[in-house]
Coordinates of C-alpha atoms and ligand atoms in Angstrom, one line a residue:
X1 CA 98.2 50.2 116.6
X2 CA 97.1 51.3 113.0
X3 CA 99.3 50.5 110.4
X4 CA 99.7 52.1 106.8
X5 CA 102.0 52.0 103.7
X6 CA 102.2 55.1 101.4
X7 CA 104.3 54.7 98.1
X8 CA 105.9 56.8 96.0
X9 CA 107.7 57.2 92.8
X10 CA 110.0 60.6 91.9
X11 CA 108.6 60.4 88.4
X12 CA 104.9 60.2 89.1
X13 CA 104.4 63.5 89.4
X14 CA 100.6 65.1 89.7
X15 CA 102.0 69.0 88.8
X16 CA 104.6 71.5 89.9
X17 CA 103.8 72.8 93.6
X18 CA 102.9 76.9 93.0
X19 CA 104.6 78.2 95.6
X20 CA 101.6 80.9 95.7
X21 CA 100.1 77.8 98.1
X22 CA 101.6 79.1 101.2
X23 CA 100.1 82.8 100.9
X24 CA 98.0 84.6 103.7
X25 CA 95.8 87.3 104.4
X26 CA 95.3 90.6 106.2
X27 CA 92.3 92.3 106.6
X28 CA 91.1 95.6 108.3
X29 CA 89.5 93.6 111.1
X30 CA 90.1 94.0 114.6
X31 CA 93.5 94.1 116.0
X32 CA 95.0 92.5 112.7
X33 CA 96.7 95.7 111.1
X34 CA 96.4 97.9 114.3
X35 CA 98.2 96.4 117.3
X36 CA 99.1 93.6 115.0
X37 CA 101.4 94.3 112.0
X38 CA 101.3 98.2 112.7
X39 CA 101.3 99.3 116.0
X40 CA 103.2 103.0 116.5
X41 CA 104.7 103.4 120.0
X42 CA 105.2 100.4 120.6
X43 CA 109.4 99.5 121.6
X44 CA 108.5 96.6 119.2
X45 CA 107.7 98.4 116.2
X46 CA 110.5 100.4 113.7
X47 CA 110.0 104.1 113.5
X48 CA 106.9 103.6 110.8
X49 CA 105.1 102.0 113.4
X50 CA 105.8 97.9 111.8
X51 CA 106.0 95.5 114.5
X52 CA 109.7 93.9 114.3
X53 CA 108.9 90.7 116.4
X54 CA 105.5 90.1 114.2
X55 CA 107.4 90.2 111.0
X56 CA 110.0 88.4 112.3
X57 CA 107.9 85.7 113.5
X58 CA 106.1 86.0 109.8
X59 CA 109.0 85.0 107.7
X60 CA 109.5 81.4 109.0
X61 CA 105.8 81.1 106.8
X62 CA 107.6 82.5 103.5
X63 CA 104.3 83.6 102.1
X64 CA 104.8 84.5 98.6
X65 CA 101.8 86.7 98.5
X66 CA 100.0 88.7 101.2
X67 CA 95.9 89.3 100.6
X68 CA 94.6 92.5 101.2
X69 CA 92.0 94.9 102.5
X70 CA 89.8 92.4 102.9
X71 CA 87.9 90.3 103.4
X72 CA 84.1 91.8 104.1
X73 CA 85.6 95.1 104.5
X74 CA 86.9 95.4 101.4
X75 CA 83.2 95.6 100.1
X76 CA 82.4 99.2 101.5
X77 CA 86.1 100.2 101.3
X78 CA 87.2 103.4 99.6
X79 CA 91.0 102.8 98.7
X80 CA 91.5 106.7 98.8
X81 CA 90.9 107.4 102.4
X82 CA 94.3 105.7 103.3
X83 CA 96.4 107.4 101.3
X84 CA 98.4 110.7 101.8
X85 CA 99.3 112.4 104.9
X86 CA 98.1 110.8 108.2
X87 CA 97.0 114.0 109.3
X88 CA 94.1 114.1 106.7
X89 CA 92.6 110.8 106.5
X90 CA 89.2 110.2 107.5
X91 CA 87.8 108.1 110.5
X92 CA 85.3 106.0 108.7
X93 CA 82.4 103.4 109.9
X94 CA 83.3 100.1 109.2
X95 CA 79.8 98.1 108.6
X96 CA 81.6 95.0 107.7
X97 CA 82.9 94.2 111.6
X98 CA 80.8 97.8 113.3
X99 CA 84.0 99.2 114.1
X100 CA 85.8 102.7 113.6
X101 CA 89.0 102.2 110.8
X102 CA 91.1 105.2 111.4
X103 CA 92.9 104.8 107.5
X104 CA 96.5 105.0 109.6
X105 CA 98.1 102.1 107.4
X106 CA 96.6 101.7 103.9
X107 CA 98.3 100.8 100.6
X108 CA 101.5 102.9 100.7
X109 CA 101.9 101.3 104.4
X110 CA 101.1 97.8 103.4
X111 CA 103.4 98.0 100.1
X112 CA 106.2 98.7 102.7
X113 CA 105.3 96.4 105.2
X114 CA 105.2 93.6 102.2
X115 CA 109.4 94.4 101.4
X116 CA 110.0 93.9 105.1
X117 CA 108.4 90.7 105.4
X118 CA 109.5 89.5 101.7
X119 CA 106.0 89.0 100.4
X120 CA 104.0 90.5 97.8
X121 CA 101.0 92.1 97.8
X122 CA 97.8 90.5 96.5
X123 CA 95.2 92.9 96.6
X124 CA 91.2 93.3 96.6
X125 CA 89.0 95.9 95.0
X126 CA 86.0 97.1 96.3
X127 CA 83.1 95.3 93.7
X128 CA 80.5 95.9 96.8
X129 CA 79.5 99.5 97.1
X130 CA 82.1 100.5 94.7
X131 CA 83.2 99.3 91.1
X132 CA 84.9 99.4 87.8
X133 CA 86.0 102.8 88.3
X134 CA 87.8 103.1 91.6
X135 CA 89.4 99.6 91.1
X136 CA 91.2 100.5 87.8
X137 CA 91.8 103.8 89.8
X138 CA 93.9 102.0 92.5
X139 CA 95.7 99.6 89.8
X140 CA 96.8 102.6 88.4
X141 CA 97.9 104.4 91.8
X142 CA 99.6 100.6 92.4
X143 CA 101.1 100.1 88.9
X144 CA 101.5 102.8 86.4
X145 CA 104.8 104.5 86.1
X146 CA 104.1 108.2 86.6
X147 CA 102.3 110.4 84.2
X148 CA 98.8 110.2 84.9
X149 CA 96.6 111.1 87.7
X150 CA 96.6 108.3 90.0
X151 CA 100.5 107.3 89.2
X152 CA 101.3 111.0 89.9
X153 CA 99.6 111.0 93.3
X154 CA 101.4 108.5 94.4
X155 CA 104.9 109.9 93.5
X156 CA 103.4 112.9 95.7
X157 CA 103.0 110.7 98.5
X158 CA 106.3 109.9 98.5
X159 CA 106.5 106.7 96.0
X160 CA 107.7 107.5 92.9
X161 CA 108.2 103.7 91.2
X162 CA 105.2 101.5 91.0
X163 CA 104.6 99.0 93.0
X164 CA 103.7 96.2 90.3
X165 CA 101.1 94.6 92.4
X166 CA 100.5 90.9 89.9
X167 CA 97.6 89.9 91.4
X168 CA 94.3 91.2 92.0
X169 CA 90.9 89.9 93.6
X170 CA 87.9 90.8 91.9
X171 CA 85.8 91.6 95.2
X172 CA 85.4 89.7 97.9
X173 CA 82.9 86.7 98.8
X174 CA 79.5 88.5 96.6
X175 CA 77.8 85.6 96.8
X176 CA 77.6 86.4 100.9
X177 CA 74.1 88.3 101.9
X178 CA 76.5 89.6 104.7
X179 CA 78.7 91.8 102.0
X180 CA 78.2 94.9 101.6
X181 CA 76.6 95.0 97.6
X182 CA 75.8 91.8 97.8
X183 CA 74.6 90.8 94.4
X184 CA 73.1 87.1 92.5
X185 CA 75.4 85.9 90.3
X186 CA 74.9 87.3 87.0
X187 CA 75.0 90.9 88.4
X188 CA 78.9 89.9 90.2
X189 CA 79.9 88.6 87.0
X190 CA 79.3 91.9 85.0
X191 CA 80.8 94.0 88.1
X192 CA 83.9 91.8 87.8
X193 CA 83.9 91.4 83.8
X194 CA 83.9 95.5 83.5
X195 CA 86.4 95.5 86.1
X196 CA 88.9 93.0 84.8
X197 CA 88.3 94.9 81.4
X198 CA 89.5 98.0 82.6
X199 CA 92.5 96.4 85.1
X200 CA 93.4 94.1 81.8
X201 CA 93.7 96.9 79.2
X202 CA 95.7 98.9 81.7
X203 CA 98.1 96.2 82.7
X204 CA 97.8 93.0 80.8
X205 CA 100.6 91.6 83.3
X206 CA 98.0 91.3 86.0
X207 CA 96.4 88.2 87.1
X208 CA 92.8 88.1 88.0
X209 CA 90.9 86.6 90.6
X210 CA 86.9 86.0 90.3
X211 CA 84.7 85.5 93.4
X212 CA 83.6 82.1 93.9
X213 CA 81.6 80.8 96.7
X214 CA 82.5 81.6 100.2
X215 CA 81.3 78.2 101.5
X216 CA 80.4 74.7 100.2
X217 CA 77.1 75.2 102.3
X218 CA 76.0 78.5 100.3
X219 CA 72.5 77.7 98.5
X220 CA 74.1 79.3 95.5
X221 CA 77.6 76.9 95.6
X222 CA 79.4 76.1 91.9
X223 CA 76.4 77.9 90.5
X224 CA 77.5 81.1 91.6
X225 CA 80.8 80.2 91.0
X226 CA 79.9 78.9 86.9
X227 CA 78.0 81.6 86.3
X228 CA 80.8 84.0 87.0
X229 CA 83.7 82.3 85.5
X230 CA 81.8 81.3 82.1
X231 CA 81.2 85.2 82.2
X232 CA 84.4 86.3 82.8
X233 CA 86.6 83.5 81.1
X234 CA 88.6 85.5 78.8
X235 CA 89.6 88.4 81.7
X236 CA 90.3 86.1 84.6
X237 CA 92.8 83.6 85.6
X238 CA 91.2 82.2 89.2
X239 CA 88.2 81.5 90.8
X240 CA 88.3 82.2 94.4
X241 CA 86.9 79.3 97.1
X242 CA 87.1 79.7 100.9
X243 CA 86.5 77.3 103.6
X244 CA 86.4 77.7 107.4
X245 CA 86.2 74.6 109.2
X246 CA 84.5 74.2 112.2
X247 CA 83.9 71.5 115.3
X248 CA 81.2 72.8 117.0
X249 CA 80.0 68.9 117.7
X250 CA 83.0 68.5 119.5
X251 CA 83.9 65.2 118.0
X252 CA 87.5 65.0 117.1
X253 CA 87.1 61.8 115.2
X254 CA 84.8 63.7 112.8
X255 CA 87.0 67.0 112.8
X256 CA 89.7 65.2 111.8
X257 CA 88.5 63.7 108.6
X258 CA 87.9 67.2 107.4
X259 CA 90.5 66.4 104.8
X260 CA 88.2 64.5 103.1
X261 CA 85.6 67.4 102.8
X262 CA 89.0 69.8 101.6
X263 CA 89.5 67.2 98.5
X264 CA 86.1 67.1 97.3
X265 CA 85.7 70.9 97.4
X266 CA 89.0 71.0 95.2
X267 CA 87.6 67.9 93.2
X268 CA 84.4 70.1 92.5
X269 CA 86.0 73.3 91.4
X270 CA 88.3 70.9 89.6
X271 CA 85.1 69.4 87.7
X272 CA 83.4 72.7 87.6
X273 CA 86.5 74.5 85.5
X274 CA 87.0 71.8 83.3
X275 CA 83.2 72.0 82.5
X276 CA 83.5 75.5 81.6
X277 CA 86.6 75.3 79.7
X278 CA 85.1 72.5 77.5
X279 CA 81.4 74.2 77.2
X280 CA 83.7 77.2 75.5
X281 CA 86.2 74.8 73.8
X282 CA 88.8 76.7 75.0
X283 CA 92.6 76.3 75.7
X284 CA 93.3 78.1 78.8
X285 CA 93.6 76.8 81.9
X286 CA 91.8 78.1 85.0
X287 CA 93.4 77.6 88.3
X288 CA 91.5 77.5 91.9
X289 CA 92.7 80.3 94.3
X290 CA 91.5 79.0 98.0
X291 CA 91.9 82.7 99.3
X292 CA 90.7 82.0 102.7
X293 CA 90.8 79.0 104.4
X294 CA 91.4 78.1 108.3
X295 CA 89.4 76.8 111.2
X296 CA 87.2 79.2 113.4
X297 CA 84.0 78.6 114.9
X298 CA 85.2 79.3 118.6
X299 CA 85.6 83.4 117.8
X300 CA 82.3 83.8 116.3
X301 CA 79.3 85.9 117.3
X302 CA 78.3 89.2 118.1
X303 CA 80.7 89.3 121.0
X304 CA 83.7 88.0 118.9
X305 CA 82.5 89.9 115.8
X306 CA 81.2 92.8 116.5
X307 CA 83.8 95.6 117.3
X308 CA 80.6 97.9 118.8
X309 CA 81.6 101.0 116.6
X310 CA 85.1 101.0 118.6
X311 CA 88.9 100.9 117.1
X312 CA 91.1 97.8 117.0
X313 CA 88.7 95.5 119.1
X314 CA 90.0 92.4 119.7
X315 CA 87.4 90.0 117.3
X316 CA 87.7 86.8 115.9
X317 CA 90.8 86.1 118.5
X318 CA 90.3 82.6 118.1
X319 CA 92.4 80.1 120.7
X320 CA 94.3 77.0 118.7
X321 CA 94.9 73.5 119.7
X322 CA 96.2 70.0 118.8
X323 CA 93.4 69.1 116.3
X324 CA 93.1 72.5 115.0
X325 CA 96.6 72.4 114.2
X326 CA 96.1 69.1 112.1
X327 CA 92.9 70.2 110.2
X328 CA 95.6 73.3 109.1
X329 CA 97.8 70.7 108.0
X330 CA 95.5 68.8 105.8
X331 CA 94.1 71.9 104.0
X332 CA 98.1 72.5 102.9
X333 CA 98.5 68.6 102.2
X334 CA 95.0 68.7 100.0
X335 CA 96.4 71.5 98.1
X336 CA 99.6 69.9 97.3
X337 CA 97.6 66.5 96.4
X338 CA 95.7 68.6 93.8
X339 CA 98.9 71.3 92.7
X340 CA 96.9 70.6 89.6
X341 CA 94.1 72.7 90.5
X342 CA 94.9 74.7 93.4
X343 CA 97.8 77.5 92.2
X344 CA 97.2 80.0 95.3
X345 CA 95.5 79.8 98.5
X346 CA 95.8 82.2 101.5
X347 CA 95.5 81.2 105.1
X348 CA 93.1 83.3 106.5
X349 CA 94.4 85.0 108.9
X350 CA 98.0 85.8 109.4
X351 CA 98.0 88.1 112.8
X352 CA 95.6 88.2 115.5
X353 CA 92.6 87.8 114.1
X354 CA 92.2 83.8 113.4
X355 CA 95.8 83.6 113.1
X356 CA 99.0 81.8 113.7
X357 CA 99.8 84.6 115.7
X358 CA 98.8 86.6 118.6
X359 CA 100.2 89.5 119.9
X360 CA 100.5 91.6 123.0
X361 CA 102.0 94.9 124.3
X362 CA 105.3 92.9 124.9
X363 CA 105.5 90.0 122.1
X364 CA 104.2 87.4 120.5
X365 CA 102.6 83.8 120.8
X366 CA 102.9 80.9 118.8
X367 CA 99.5 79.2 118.2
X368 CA 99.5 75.9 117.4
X369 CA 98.3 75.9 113.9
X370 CA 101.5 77.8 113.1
X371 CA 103.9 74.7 113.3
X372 CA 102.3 72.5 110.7
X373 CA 102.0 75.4 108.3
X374 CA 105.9 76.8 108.9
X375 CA 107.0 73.2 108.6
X376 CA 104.8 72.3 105.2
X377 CA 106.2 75.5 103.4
X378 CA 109.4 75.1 104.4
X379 CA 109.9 71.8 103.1
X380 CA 107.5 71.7 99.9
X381 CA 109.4 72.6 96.9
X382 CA 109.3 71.2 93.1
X383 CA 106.4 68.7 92.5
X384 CA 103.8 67.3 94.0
X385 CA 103.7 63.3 93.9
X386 CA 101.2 60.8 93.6
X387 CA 100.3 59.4 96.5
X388 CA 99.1 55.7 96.6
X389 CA 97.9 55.1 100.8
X390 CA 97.0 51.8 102.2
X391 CA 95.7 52.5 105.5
X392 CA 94.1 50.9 108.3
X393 CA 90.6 52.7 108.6
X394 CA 88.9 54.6 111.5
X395 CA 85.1 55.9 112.5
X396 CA 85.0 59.4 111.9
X397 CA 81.6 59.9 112.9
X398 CA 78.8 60.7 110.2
X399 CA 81.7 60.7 108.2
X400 CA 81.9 57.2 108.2
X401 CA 84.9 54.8 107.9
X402 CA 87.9 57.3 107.2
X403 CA 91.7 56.6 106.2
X404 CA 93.6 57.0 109.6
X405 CA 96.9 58.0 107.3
X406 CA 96.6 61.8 105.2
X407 CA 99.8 62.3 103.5
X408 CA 101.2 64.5 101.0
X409 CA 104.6 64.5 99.3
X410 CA 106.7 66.5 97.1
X411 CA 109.7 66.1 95.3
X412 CA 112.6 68.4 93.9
X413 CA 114.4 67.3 91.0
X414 CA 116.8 70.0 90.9
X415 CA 118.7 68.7 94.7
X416 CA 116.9 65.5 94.7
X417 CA 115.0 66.2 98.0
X418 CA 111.6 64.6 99.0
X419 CA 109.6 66.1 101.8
X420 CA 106.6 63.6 103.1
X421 CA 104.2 64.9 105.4
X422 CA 101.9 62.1 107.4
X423 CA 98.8 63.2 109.6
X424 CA 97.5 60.5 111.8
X425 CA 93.8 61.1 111.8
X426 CA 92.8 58.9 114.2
X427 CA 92.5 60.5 118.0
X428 CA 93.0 57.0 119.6
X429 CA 95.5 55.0 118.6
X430 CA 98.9 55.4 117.4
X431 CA 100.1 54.8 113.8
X432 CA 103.2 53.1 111.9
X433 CA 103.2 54.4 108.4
X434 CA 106.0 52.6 106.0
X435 CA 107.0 55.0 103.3
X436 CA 108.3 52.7 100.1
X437 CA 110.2 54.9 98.0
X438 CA 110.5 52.9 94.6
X439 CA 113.3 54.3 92.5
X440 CA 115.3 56.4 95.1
X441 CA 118.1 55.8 97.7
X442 CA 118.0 57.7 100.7
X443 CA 121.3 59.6 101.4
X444 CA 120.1 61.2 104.9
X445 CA 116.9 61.5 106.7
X446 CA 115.3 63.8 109.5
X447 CA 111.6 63.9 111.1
X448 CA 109.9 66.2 112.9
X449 CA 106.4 65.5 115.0
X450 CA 103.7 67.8 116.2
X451 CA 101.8 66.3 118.9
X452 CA 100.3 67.2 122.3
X453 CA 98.9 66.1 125.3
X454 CA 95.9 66.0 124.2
X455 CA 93.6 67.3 121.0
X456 CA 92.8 70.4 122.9
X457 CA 96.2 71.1 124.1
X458 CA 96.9 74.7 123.3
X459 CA 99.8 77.3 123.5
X460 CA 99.3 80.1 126.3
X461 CA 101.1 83.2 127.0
X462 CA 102.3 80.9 130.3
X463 CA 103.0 77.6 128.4
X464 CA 103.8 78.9 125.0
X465 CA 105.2 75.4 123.9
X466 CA 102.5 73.6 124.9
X467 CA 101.9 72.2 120.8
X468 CA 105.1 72.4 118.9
X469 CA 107.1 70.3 116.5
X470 CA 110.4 67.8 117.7
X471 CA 112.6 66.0 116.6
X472 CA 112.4 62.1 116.6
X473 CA 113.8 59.0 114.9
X474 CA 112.9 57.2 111.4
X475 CA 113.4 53.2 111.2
X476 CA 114.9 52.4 108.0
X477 CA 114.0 48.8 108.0
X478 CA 115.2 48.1 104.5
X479 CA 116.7 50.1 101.7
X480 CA 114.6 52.5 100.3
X481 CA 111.9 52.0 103.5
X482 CA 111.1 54.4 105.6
X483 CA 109.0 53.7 109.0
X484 CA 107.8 56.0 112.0
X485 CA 105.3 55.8 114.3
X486 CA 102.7 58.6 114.3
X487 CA 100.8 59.2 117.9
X488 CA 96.8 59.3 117.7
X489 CA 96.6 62.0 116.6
X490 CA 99.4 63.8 115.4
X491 CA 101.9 65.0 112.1
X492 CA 105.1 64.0 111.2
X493 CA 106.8 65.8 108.2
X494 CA 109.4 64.0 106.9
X495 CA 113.1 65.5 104.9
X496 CA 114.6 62.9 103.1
X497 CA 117.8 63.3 100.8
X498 CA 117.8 60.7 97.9
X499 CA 119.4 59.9 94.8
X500 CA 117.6 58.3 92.0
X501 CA 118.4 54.9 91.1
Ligands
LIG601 O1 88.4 86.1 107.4 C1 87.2 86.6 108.1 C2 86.1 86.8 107.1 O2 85.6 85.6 106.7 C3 86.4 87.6 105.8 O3 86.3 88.9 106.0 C4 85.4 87.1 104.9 O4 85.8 87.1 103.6 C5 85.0 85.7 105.4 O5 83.6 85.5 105.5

């Protein structure tokens, strides 16, 4: 059996947890928007063609902000074919996944859909084929009160108050030689400084979002990513990083110490900003937006991602399991660690297409990855603490010698309640983790764990519940203690009342 001790103390704080953590993303990509959040005809969906059981099953994630278009196909995306009547928008090539978007849902559609599943919308502009022009064009179809051009045609399609969309991504992932518009470094970083200057003078509320690197393995990583926001420092407020990780060795042991690869991207963008901010003596405070993170690497290849010039192929339909589930985990726990740095991150994706979520003509499916993620935003309010681990150690491969305990903690000083959350990383053994609260009583505790049969254990459509969270007990061995045991591997999240001493 491993053993670990994590302590804590209320008032060592690392920052306040932005809520903006627990956001996702929906792209135009396969059956994500059609036969996923939109899908008219269906008994499931409302009489705009929103699937009730998909938004229902959405809210349980309370994702403060929704990314869209994209994604890659944001980069060849003209805003203005989705807009107006139905009738009259264009079928259009979509290079980005070789598929047919048919422009049925597009920005009026997703504002709506947004109110229904209380999110808000955080959207992309085209910086690939397009530019400076059409992106201030659709801030002001998004945000200006009527009166102009843009505003006005929105009031004619039937919206007459603006939308006051706050946040806005400056392109999507430029420093990919799959984008559409690709372009080095310095060229993005004049694209996105022209655009910002436009988007800033028209609405100075907005926040901005630069392109950073799409992967830590990009030739160009943190260069890229310096280049643009020392270029762009005085119109943007976050750097964008994305990670999807991937177990293609099929080592468990190594996949789940991919925590420790999530920290030191954050640690890097952590060092990178402050670099910049010092270089150009400057006060403000750049934040790290992880705008697309998962796991995937089952779904991928021409048959997965190629959608041979057809609508609403079913790409990227990636199957979750046990491990996958506790990779998710850790990329929520890493972000709460650093609540310093990290200010906004979307899971990537939200329906369908690597997502939580599947659907099909009659429902819904739960993947695994959803539980961790549900339960973590759920319980994660205030401020993130410190989090001193003393941990027995396991082999994680070419990873090397790897704490078996991840844990993440947060702490609300308005109601006084502490929400831990433990990943055993180790696919062997058990652990017992002791939690050592040192200036709280505890006034009520419950515990959840997510564990399976094994690390590939999955949901189905047949055994839907094969991966999902329950309830079990917590020792309290002496006062302010807190023990459980932890299976190998497997999460348990932790809601603890206390009262300071
Ligand atoms: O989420 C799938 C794709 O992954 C996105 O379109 C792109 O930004 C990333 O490469």
């Amino acid at each position: 059996m491993n053993q670990a001790t994590l302590r804590l103390d209320t008032h060592f704080v690392v920052a306040p947890i932005d809520r903006r953590i627990f956001s996702g993303f929906l792209e135009h990509l396969g059956r994500a928007v059609y036969q996923g959040v939109y899908d008219p005809g269906n008994e499931l969906s409302d009489k705009n063609g929103f699937r009730h059981d998909v938004i229902a099953a959405l809210k349980p994630l309370f994702m403060p902000l929704v990314r869209y278009p994209g994604g890659n196909f944001v980069s060849d995306y003209d805003w203005t074919d989705g807009i107006g009547p139905k009738a009259n928008r264009p079928k259009r090539l979509d290079y980005a996944w070789q598929s047919i978007e048919s422009n049925q849902f597009g920005t009026d559609e997703f504002m709506q859909w947004c109110k229904l599943v209380d999110t808000k919308p955080m959207m992309a502009v085209n910086l690939g084929t397009a530019g400076a022009r059409q992106a201030a064009a659709l801030l002001e179809y998004c945000n200006l009160p009527v009166g102009t051009a843009w505003a006005d045609k929105r009031a004619a399609n039937g919206h007459k108050d603006p939308y006051g969309v706050k946040v806005w991504c400056l392109g999507n992932e430029m420093d990919g030689p799959w984008q559409a518009g690709h372009v080095p470094a310095d060229e993005y970083a004049r694209r996105a400084y022209q655009a910002g200057y436009l988007m800033k003078q028209m609405d100075p509320t907005i926040q901005l979002v630069a392109c950073g690197s799409s992967g830590r393995g990009m030739g160009t990583y943190l260069e890229y990513d310096r280049t643009a926001v020392d270029y762009c420092w005085d119109q943007i407020d976050f750097v964008s990083a994305h990670r999807y990780s991937e177990n293609h060795r099929n080592d468990s042991a190594w996949f789940l110490a991919e925590g420790t690869e999530i920290d030191r991207i954050i640690e890097d963008y952590d060092g990178l900003l402050t670099y910049v901010r010092g270089k150009r003596r400057s006060k403000k405070h750049m934040h790290l937006s992880f705008d697309e993170w998962n796991v995937w690497y089952k779904a991928m290849g021409d048959k997965h991602q190629r959608g041979n010039w057809k609508e609403a192929a079913p790409l990227l339909e990636e199957v979750y399991n046990l491990e996958d589930a506790l990779v998710a985990a850790q990329y929520l726990m890493a972000f709460i660690r650093r609540a310093d740095v990290v200010k906004m991150a979307c899971l990537a994706q939200i329906v369908n297409v690597i997502a939580p979520i599947l659907t099909n003509e009659k429902g819904v499916l739960i993947q695994s990855i959803y539980h961790p993620i549900a339960q973590i935003a759920k319980l994660a309010h205030g401020q993130s603490l410190m989090t001193l681990v003393d941990s027995t150690k396991y082999k994680a491969g070419d990873r090397g010698e790897v704490a078996a305990l991840d844990a993440a903690a947060s702490y609300d000083p308005a109601n006084g309640n502490l929400a831990v959350f433990l990943v055993n990383r180790d696919p062997t053994k058990a652990l017992t983790a002791s939690v050592r609260l040192a200036d709280v009583t505890v006034d009520g505790v419950s515990a959840t764990c997510l564990t399976g049969k094994d690390v590939k254990a999955a949901n189905t459509w047949e055994h839907p519940n094969a991966v999902a969270p329950k309830p079990i007990e917590v020792e309290q061995p002496e006062p302010g203690t807190l023990r459980v045991t932890i299976p190998g591997p497997g999460m348990v999240s932790l809601s603890v009342k206390t009262t300071r001493r």
